[in-house]
C-alpha angles and dihedrals in degrees: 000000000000113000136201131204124205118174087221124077132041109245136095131179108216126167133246128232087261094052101241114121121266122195110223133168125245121162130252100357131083131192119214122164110279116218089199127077102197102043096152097178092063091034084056088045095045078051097067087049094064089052083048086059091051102055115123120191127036108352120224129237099256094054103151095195110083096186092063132066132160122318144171090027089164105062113136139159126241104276091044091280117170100242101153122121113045118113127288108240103226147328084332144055113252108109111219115193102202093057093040093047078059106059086042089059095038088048091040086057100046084050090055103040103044097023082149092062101048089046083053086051099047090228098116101101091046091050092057091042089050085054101042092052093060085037084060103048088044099054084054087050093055096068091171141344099290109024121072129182099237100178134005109201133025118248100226092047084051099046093059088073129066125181131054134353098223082062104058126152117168128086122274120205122180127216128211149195125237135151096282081045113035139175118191094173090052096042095045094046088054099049087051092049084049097038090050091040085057097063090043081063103043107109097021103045105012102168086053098048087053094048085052088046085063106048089050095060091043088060087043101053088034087050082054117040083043111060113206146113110244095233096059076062109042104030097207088071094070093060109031108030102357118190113210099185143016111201098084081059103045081047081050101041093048095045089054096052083047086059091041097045113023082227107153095209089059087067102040086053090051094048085047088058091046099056097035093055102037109247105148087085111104114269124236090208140003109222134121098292091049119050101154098105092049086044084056088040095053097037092047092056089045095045102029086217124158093216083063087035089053099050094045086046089052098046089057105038081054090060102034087057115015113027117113108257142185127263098258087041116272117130124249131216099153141315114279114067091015098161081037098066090032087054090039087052098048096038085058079044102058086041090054079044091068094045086103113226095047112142094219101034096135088032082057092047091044089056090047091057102042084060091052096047090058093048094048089050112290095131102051102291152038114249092186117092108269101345119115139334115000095346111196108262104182097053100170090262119146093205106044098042086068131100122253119279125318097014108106114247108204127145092305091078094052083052099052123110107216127071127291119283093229121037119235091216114200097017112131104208130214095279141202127339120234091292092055087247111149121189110200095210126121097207092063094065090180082074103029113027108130112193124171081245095066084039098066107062094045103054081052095054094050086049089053093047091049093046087058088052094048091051091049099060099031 
């Protein structure tokens, strides 16, 4: 079934576990049949409306998700610390602060970059909102200068639960940085998201964008007077989003307050990290445990420099020619988060497309769009949450495979075989594997896993593509 999405009205249409259609309310948003596949502009709107089911804490009133409502209300730091609000990661409910800084910086930098295509899409004010909700949750993190709330919530206490997270039942403690324990990638990530954020408020909410202006150079200058990787410190990490090296953050974090702040010493230190840790090799990837290419890609748009120009040049003509793809055309890095690595690639690409003076710019924004059009149903199917042809309907998702309120939601409903009773509109799951076989089953998370992190660089790169549209016909 094709969906639209219109911010207007106040009817959906959503299945039922048995697949028939079930007419439900929800305000402000209304699905009709598309006739057009790549409709960017209501993608990009359906995208906002993943982060919305992620939110942890007090919900606000215009809250467009009815199946959700405020959760983990309790979470605290150590010491009594306020750390509700924030995004849950993933299908569950742990908050991990190094994926979720991330998606802040990647969604930051679409905002800034295409600011025309999400006010044609009417999605500028959801974009700040989506921000916000994670620059909130941050400044509460950053309890002073050098401690920082890096995850609220174990993984192996929260994966003995399974149902919603307004539900929740099992203890939530929450792990920090400090100087005996450091994390220069986490903190660093985190400085960049703010640093970036900061931009994205300037004109519209000037004293916030200069309070997050400030924490960000606090967790800068505390990610670099303080050496560690964040998972020797929070032990989750090393399992679940290791970090195996900080220099490509403190170089992104300090390009980003250069770009914030105009500062001069910003840049030289960024160009320090990049030379000192070697970042100017071509990337294999670009995720949250890899920023160089995004670091060659920044700097080049803030220097202008061909050394910059060249590396960003060389990561996507790699992947434009030589990296391994699909059969029907999607590259592929590895297996989880498929659709993840292929959007993050395109989304560097389309930034290195607006360098000016790049040989294979349109080449570069061919490409971005190619890998979106897989990914929206051109080869044969849709792989985003209630868009297009043959959407996925079991991503492996604990709230929205329950039954409406007041039924109980438990393991059976992991276990059950038909799609999931509320649709987790927007959310890109995990994807194919290198055959382009996809199996729809939530149980099977290497297919349809959906985390804010795969989320990011796609909702940029819908943003990109439509700002090419919106300058085509303007």
């Amino acid at each position: 079934m094709n969906f639209q999405v219109l911010v207007t009205c106040t009817i959906i249409f959503a299945y039922t576990s048995s697949g028939a259609v079930l007419e439900k309310k929800l305000s402000a948003v209304n699905v009709k049949p598309i006739e057009e596949d790549n409709d960017y502009a209501k993608v990009l709107e359906l995208s906002f409306l993943f982060y919305e089911a992620q939110r942890s804490g007090k919900l606000p009133s215009d809250n467009r998700i009815p199946w959700r409502g405020d959760s983990a209300l309790n979470d605290s730091g150590v010491d009594g610390e306020d750390l509700t609000g924030g995004y849950y990661d993933a299908g569950d409910f742990v908050k991990f602060g190094f994926t979720m800084a991330w998606t802040t910086t990647l969604l930051a930098w679409g905002g800034i970059s295409w600011p025309e295509a999400y006010s044609a899409a009417g999605q500028l004010d959801e974009l700040r909102k989506a921000v916000k909700w994670s620059t909130d949750y941050f400044i509460k993190c950053h309890v002073n200068e050098t401690t920082f709330y890096g995850q609220v919530g174990d993984f192996t206490l929260d994966h003995k639960f399974w149902g919603r997270p307004e539900d929740l039942n099992t203890s939530r403690p929450a792990f920090k940085i400090d100087t005996e324990h450091p994390g220069s990638d986490l903190a660093g990530e985190t400085a960049a998201a703010l640093a970036a954020s900061s931009l994205l408020f300037k004109v519209t909410n000037p004293e916030y964008s200069e309070e997050l202006l400030r924490h960000a150079q606090e967790l800068y200058q505390f990610a670099t007077d303080y050496r560690g990787l964040y998972h020797q410190s929070i032990k989750d990490g090393t399992q679940y989003y290791e970090s195996t090296d900080y220099g490509d953050e403190l170089a992104w974090a300090a390009a980003w307050l250069y770009k914030a702040t105009k500062t001069t010493n910003y840049l030289d230190e960024a160009e320090y990290h990049y030379q000192h840790f070697y970042l100017n090799e071509r990337a294999n990837s670009f995720f949250y445990n890899k920023k160089s290419a995004g670091v060659q890609i920044l700097l080049a748009q803030l220097t202008g420099r061909d050394v910059y120009k060249n590396s960003s040049n060389d990561f996507c003509h790699f992947f434009m020619k030589q990296q391994k793809r699909t059969p029907k055309g999607l590259i592929y890095i590895e297996k989880m988060g498929t659709l993840c690595h292929a959007a993050n690639v395109a989304f560097a690409c389309l930034q290195a497309a607006d360098l000016g003076e790049i040989q294979h710019s349109q080449e570069y924004r061919d490409f971005a769009k190619e890998q979106i059009s897989y990914m929206l149903g051109s080869a044969g199917r849709s792989y985003v949450v209630g868009w297009g042809n043959n959407p996925p309907t079991q991503p492996n998702h604990a709230a929205s495979s329950c039954p409406d309120k007041p039924a109980s939601c438990d393991w059976s409903d992991l276990d059950r075989k038909s799609a999931n009773p509320q649709i987790l509109y927007g959310a890109l799951v995990s994807g194919p594997d290198e055959r382009d076989k996809f199996d729809d089953n939530r149980q099977d998370y290497i297919y349809t896993d959906v985390t804010l992190d795969c989320n990011a660089g796609f909702t940029g790169t819908l943003a990109g593509l439509l700002q090419l549209r919106v300058k085509a016909t303007s």
